[in-house]
Amino acid sequence: MQEIVSSHERTYAMGRYIGKRILQSLLVILGVSILIFILSRVIPGDPGRLALGPRATQEAVDALNRELYVDRPLPVQYVYWLRDVFRGDLGTSIITRRSVSLDVKQFLPATIELMLFAGLFMTLGAIFLGKRAAKHRDGVIDGLVRFLSYAGIAMPAFVVSILLLLLFGHFWQVIPVLGRLSPGVAAPNRVTGLFFIDSLLAGRFATAWDAFLHILLPAFALSLGGMFQNARLMRNALVENSGKEYMTVSRSYGLPEKRLLNRYLMKPSSGSVITVMGLDLAAMLGNAF
């Protein structure tokens, strides 16, 4: 009987805890929404004038302000703003003059494709360079990775992009640098919105290769900073764990270094690197858009 009561008490306590956490999350979301709304409204300038430009008539500006509800009190503006958020209405872009939702729907697949390739390059490059640097500790490769990690963090991605454009697109002209596909190459039927994946699904391998060449330079430029930073983290973790007792015991069994590295050392050394890579992928999504 006591076990049944104890089980009910635990269930009740767990339900209270979950309900409390949900309520706290809702309050946090509400607070963040209010903060975002206030920050968007304290920016100086007339929203209607900013959207229509300096040559627009005052009547047109006033009409747009009424349409955007910016002539209403702030609490009323917040209610309309929150309503539009729940409807998925993100407003109208002042650049394209179209619905922001349509722009996001059109450009988000290209952004995701760029982020996926950049994340792939970053992950593979970080693992490869980190392993090489740890294997040749305090050698030339280790020093090169150390230098590149500092340079990759200090140099913005747009500077790397410009250098790559000049080298591969202007001087050598070996990699295309404009658009997602070459002129005359038809886009594949839309399935995912990712040209490379959609081309593979359609069996158009030449189109997939063309899409890959177009995304190669921007993805590589976007991945360099995180690649060298995570390579350095991987190297440090491998060097630190290679001196642990379990590695000494494994070496005493006569296991080859390559097997020790790939089977016994990589897994415990990847925890912190994977955490940082996750943060880098989130940052890439913002930088790629």
GROMACS .gro file of C-alpha atoms in nm:
model
  289
    1MET     CA    1   0.000   0.000   0.000
    2GLN     CA    2   0.282   0.236   0.086
    3GLU     CA    3   0.445   0.160  -0.249
    4ILE     CA    4   0.121   0.258  -0.432
    5VAL     CA    5   0.094   0.583  -0.233
    6SER     CA    6   0.460   0.656  -0.291
    7SER     CA    7   0.414   0.595  -0.665
    8HIS     CA    8   0.117   0.834  -0.674
    9GLU     CA    9   0.317   1.095  -0.484
   10ARG     CA   10   0.605   1.068  -0.727
   11THR     CA   11   0.367   1.098  -1.023
   12TYR     CA   12   0.200   1.402  -0.866
   13ALA     CA   13   0.536   1.562  -0.788
   14MET     CA   14   0.657   1.498  -1.141
   15GLY     CA   15   0.336   1.647  -1.284
   16ARG     CA   16   0.377   1.956  -1.070
   17TYR     CA   17   0.739   1.991  -1.176
   18ILE     CA   18   0.654   1.957  -1.546
   19GLY     CA   19   0.366   2.203  -1.515
   20LYS     CA   20   0.592   2.450  -1.334
   21ARG     CA   21   0.858   2.423  -1.603
   22ILE     CA   22   0.601   2.472  -1.880
   23LEU     CA   23   0.463   2.780  -1.704
   24GLN     CA   24   0.813   2.920  -1.661
   25SER     CA   25   0.886   2.858  -2.030
   26LEU     CA   26   0.569   3.041  -2.133
   27LEU     CA   27   0.662   3.336  -1.913
   28VAL     CA   28   1.011   3.344  -2.063
   29ILE     CA   29   0.867   3.336  -2.417
   30LEU     CA   30   0.627   3.617  -2.327
   31GLY     CA   31   0.908   3.824  -2.177
   32VAL     CA   32   1.132   3.768  -2.479
   33SER     CA   33   0.850   3.865  -2.716
   34ILE     CA   34   0.791   4.188  -2.523
   35LEU     CA   35   1.164   4.264  -2.528
   36ILE     CA   36   1.189   4.202  -2.903
   37PHE     CA   37   0.883   4.418  -2.967
   38ILE     CA   38   1.018   4.705  -2.757
   39LEU     CA   39   1.359   4.688  -2.926
   40SER     CA   40   1.194   4.698  -3.268
   41ARG     CA   41   0.996   5.005  -3.169
   42VAL     CA   42   1.270   5.213  -3.002
   43ILE     CA   43   1.469   5.232  -3.326
   44PRO     CA   44   1.457   5.599  -3.432
   45GLY     CA   45   1.283   5.692  -3.754
   46ASP     CA   46   0.941   5.675  -3.914
   47PRO     CA   47   0.865   5.314  -4.021
   48GLY     CA   48   0.647   5.431  -4.309
   49ARG     CA   49   0.911   5.672  -4.434
   50LEU     CA   50   1.185   5.410  -4.403
   51ALA     CA   51   0.979   5.160  -4.602
   52LEU     CA   52   0.861   5.393  -4.880
   53GLY     CA   53   1.170   5.610  -4.913
   54PRO     CA   54   1.230   5.985  -4.894
   55ARG     CA   55   1.033   6.065  -5.212
   56ALA     CA   56   0.705   5.919  -5.090
   57THR     CA   57   0.421   6.157  -5.014
   58GLN     CA   58   0.317   6.217  -4.656
   59GLU     CA   59  -0.027   6.073  -4.733
   60ALA     CA   60   0.129   5.744  -4.847
   61VAL     CA   61   0.351   5.735  -4.539
   62ASP     CA   62   0.056   5.796  -4.307
   63ALA     CA   63  -0.148   5.527  -4.484
   64LEU     CA   64   0.131   5.272  -4.441
   65ASN     CA   65   0.174   5.366  -4.074
   66ARG     CA   66  -0.197   5.305  -4.022
   67GLU     CA   67  -0.166   4.971  -4.200
   68LEU     CA   68   0.126   4.877  -3.974
   69TYR     CA   69  -0.062   5.002  -3.663
   70VAL     CA   70   0.234   5.218  -3.560
   71ASP     CA   71  -0.002   5.511  -3.504
   72ARG     CA   72  -0.168   5.319  -3.218
   73PRO     CA   73  -0.054   5.306  -2.852
   74LEU     CA   74   0.226   5.060  -2.775
   75PRO     CA   75   0.004   4.803  -2.595
   76VAL     CA   76  -0.229   4.793  -2.896
   77GLN     CA   77   0.068   4.762  -3.132
   78TYR     CA   78   0.197   4.470  -2.926
   79VAL     CA   79  -0.137   4.287  -2.948
   80TYR     CA   80  -0.144   4.323  -3.328
   81TRP     CA   81   0.223   4.225  -3.350
   82LEU     CA   82   0.166   3.914  -3.138
   83ARG     CA   83  -0.136   3.822  -3.351
   84ASP     CA   84   0.073   3.842  -3.668
   85VAL     CA   85   0.345   3.629  -3.508
   86PHE     CA   86   0.096   3.352  -3.427
   87ARG     CA   87  -0.042   3.374  -3.781
   88GLY     CA   88   0.306   3.343  -3.928
   89ASP     CA   89   0.277   3.687  -4.085
   90LEU     CA   90   0.628   3.834  -4.062
   91GLY     CA   91   0.543   4.154  -4.246
   92THR     CA   92   0.669   4.291  -4.576
   93SER     CA   93   1.034   4.316  -4.673
   94ILE     CA   94   1.151   4.671  -4.745
   95ILE     CA   95   1.403   4.525  -4.993
   96THR     CA   96   1.193   4.291  -5.208
   97ARG     CA   97   0.853   4.449  -5.129
   98ARG     CA   98   0.718   4.099  -5.079
   99SER     CA   99   0.598   3.906  -4.778
  100VAL     CA  100   0.887   3.810  -4.553
  101SER     CA  101   0.737   3.461  -4.525
  102LEU     CA  102   0.763   3.419  -4.904
  103ASP     CA  103   1.124   3.538  -4.899
  104VAL     CA  104   1.210   3.294  -4.621
  105LYS     CA  105   1.038   3.011  -4.808
  106GLN     CA  106   1.233   3.094  -5.124
  107PHE     CA  107   1.579   3.152  -4.977
  108LEU     CA  108   1.582   2.919  -4.675
  109PRO     CA  109   1.661   2.600  -4.874
  110ALA     CA  110   1.973   2.763  -5.022
  111THR     CA  111   2.074   2.874  -4.673
  112ILE     CA  112   2.027   2.526  -4.529
  113GLU     CA  113   2.222   2.372  -4.818
  114LEU     CA  114   2.507   2.614  -4.762
  115MET     CA  115   2.507   2.548  -4.387
  116LEU     CA  116   2.505   2.170  -4.434
  117PHE     CA  117   2.804   2.174  -4.668
  118ALA     CA  118   2.988   2.421  -4.446
  119GLY     CA  119   2.920   2.202  -4.143
  120LEU     CA  120   3.042   1.895  -4.332
  121PHE     CA  121   3.364   2.069  -4.437
  122MET     CA  122   3.417   2.201  -4.085
  123THR     CA  123   3.367   1.860  -3.922
  124LEU     CA  124   3.583   1.659  -4.162
  125GLY     CA  125   3.856   1.923  -4.171
  126ALA     CA  126   3.866   1.962  -3.792
  127ILE     CA  127   3.893   1.587  -3.734
  128PHE     CA  128   4.161   1.540  -4.000
  129LEU     CA  129   4.375   1.837  -3.893
  130GLY     CA  130   4.330   1.764  -3.522
  131LYS     CA  131   4.444   1.404  -3.564
  132ARG     CA  132   4.744   1.506  -3.775
  133ALA     CA  133   4.846   1.776  -3.527
  134ALA     CA  134   4.820   1.537  -3.231
  135LYS     CA  135   5.017   1.270  -3.416
  136HIS     CA  136   5.295   1.517  -3.503
  137ARG     CA  137   5.292   1.698  -3.168
  138ASP     CA  138   5.515   2.007  -3.158
  139GLY     CA  139   5.607   1.945  -3.521
  140VAL     CA  140   5.552   2.142  -3.840
  141ILE     CA  141   5.191   2.028  -3.887
  142ASP     CA  142   5.110   2.108  -3.523
  143GLY     CA  143   5.256   2.457  -3.558
  144LEU     CA  144   5.068   2.512  -3.884
  145VAL     CA  145   4.736   2.412  -3.726
  146ARG     CA  146   4.808   2.643  -3.432
  147PHE     CA  147   4.879   2.934  -3.665
  148LEU     CA  148   4.572   2.863  -3.881
  149SER     CA  149   4.349   2.840  -3.573
  150TYR     CA  150   4.448   3.193  -3.469
  151ALA     CA  151   4.420   3.323  -3.826
  152GLY     CA  152   4.084   3.153  -3.880
  153ILE     CA  153   3.935   3.310  -3.569
  154ALA     CA  154   4.077   3.656  -3.643
  155MET     CA  155   3.991   3.671  -4.015
  156PRO     CA  156   3.621   3.731  -4.094
  157ALA     CA  157   3.447   3.493  -4.333
  158PHE     CA  158   3.371   3.770  -4.582
  159VAL     CA  159   3.745   3.847  -4.618
  160VAL     CA  160   3.816   3.481  -4.690
  161SER     CA  161   3.526   3.482  -4.937
  162ILE     CA  162   3.667   3.779  -5.127
  163LEU     CA  163   4.011   3.617  -5.146
  164LEU     CA  164   3.863   3.291  -5.274
  165LEU     CA  165   3.652   3.479  -5.531
  166LEU     CA  166   3.958   3.662  -5.660
  167LEU     CA  167   4.177   3.352  -5.676
  168PHE     CA  168   3.940   3.085  -5.807
  169GLY     CA  169   3.681   3.299  -5.983
  170HIS     CA  170   3.879   3.587  -6.134
  171PHE     CA  171   4.245   3.493  -6.175
  172TRP     CA  172   4.232   3.115  -6.222
  173GLN     CA  173   3.863   3.086  -6.327
  174VAL     CA  174   3.840   2.720  -6.231
  175ILE     CA  175   3.533   2.731  -6.003
  176PRO     CA  176   3.203   2.913  -6.076
  177VAL     CA  177   3.121   3.192  -5.834
  178LEU     CA  178   2.778   3.323  -5.943
  179GLY     CA  179   2.440   3.175  -5.855
  180ARG     CA  180   2.351   2.821  -5.758
  181LEU     CA  181   2.372   2.674  -6.110
  182SER     CA  182   2.552   2.764  -6.430
  183PRO     CA  183   2.361   2.952  -6.705
  184GLY     CA  184   2.174   2.707  -6.924
  185VAL     CA  185   2.150   2.440  -6.652
  186ALA     CA  186   1.787   2.384  -6.557
  187ALA     CA  187   1.702   2.358  -6.189
  188PRO     CA  188   1.587   2.012  -6.076
  189ASN     CA  189   1.230   1.944  -5.975
  190ARG     CA  190   1.178   2.080  -5.625
  191VAL     CA  191   1.163   1.810  -5.359
  192THR     CA  192   1.372   1.946  -5.073
  193GLY     CA  193   1.473   2.279  -5.228
  194LEU     CA  194   1.838   2.175  -5.203
  195PHE     CA  195   1.970   2.167  -5.560
  196PHE     CA  196   2.240   1.910  -5.488
  197ILE     CA  197   2.004   1.665  -5.317
  198ASP     CA  198   1.720   1.719  -5.566
  199SER     CA  199   1.957   1.660  -5.858
  200LEU     CA  200   2.076   1.333  -5.707
  201LEU     CA  201   1.717   1.222  -5.645
  202ALA     CA  202   1.632   1.298  -6.007
  203GLY     CA  203   1.937   1.111  -6.134
  204ARG     CA  204   2.086   1.429  -6.284
  205PHE     CA  205   2.442   1.379  -6.163
  206ALA     CA  206   2.591   1.644  -6.393
  207THR     CA  207   2.354   1.901  -6.240
  208ALA     CA  208   2.445   1.779  -5.890
  209TRP     CA  209   2.814   1.826  -5.969
  210ASP     CA  210   2.745   2.175  -6.104
  211ALA     CA  211   2.549   2.265  -5.789
  212PHE     CA  212   2.834   2.131  -5.574
  213LEU     CA  213   3.092   2.344  -5.757
  214HIS     CA  214   2.878   2.654  -5.705
  215ILE     CA  215   2.843   2.594  -5.332
  216LEU     CA  216   3.203   2.483  -5.277
  217LEU     CA  217   3.368   2.823  -5.227
  218PRO     CA  218   3.105   2.987  -5.001
  219ALA     CA  219   3.073   2.674  -4.788
  220PHE     CA  220   3.450   2.643  -4.755
  221ALA     CA  221   3.486   3.011  -4.661
  222LEU     CA  222   3.209   2.979  -4.403
  223SER     CA  223   3.365   2.668  -4.249
  224LEU     CA  224   3.726   2.781  -4.213
  225GLY     CA  225   3.700   2.964  -3.879
  226GLY     CA  226   3.522   2.678  -3.703
  227MET     CA  227   3.737   2.418  -3.878
  228PHE     CA  228   4.067   2.549  -3.745
  229GLN     CA  229   3.927   2.630  -3.402
  230ASN     CA  230   3.782   2.280  -3.359
  231ALA     CA  231   4.097   2.123  -3.501
  232ARG     CA  232   4.291   2.289  -3.221
  233LEU     CA  233   4.039   2.167  -2.963
  234MET     CA  234   4.056   1.816  -3.106
  235ARG     CA  235   4.435   1.820  -3.098
  236ASN     CA  236   4.445   1.933  -2.734
  237ALA     CA  237   4.191   1.671  -2.628
  238LEU     CA  238   4.378   1.393  -2.809
  239VAL     CA  239   4.711   1.495  -2.656
  240GLU     CA  240   4.559   1.518  -2.307
  241ASN     CA  241   4.381   1.182  -2.325
  242SER     CA  242   4.678   1.004  -2.483
  243GLY     CA  243   4.859   1.027  -2.151
  244LYS     CA  244   4.573   0.876  -1.948
  245GLU     CA  245   4.619   0.547  -1.768
  246TYR     CA  246   4.383   0.349  -1.990
  247MET     CA  247   4.591   0.447  -2.296
  248THR     CA  248   4.910   0.336  -2.122
  249VAL     CA  249   4.749  -0.001  -2.047
  250SER     CA  250   4.628  -0.034  -2.407
  251ARG     CA  251   4.977   0.038  -2.537
  252SER     CA  252   5.119  -0.226  -2.305
  253TYR     CA  253   4.910  -0.484  -2.492
  254GLY     CA  254   5.098  -0.397  -2.808
  255LEU     CA  255   4.807  -0.238  -2.994
  256PRO     CA  256   4.913  -0.026  -3.294
  257GLU     CA  257   4.893   0.351  -3.256
  258LYS     CA  258   4.648   0.389  -3.545
  259ARG     CA  259   4.401   0.153  -3.379
  260LEU     CA  260   4.450   0.322  -3.043
  261LEU     CA  261   4.378   0.660  -3.199
  262ASN     CA  262   4.070   0.563  -3.400
  263ARG     CA  263   3.909   0.316  -3.160
  264TYR     CA  264   4.008   0.416  -2.808
  265LEU     CA  265   4.111   0.781  -2.819
  266MET     CA  266   3.869   0.956  -3.056
  267LYS     CA  267   3.549   0.890  -2.862
  268PRO     CA  268   3.653   1.033  -2.521
  269SER     CA  269   3.827   1.323  -2.695
  270SER     CA  270   3.527   1.431  -2.903
  271GLY     CA  271   3.285   1.544  -2.630
  272SER     CA  272   3.390   1.907  -2.594
  273VAL     CA  273   3.460   1.936  -2.966
  274ILE     CA  274   3.108   1.819  -3.056
  275THR     CA  275   2.962   2.075  -2.815
  276VAL     CA  276   3.155   2.360  -2.976
  277MET     CA  277   3.068   2.231  -3.324
  278GLY     CA  278   2.700   2.246  -3.234
  279LEU     CA  279   2.736   2.612  -3.141
  280ASP     CA  280   2.933   2.676  -3.460
  281LEU     CA  281   2.657   2.519  -3.671
  282ALA     CA  282   2.400   2.748  -3.510
  283ALA     CA  283   2.623   3.047  -3.582
  284MET     CA  284   2.667   2.929  -3.941
  285LEU     CA  285   2.292   2.937  -3.994
  286GLY     CA  286   2.290   3.305  -3.906
  287ASN     CA  287   2.599   3.385  -4.111
  288ALA     CA  288   2.479   3.195  -4.417
  289PHE     CA  289   2.136   3.361  -4.443
   0.00000   0.00000   0.00000
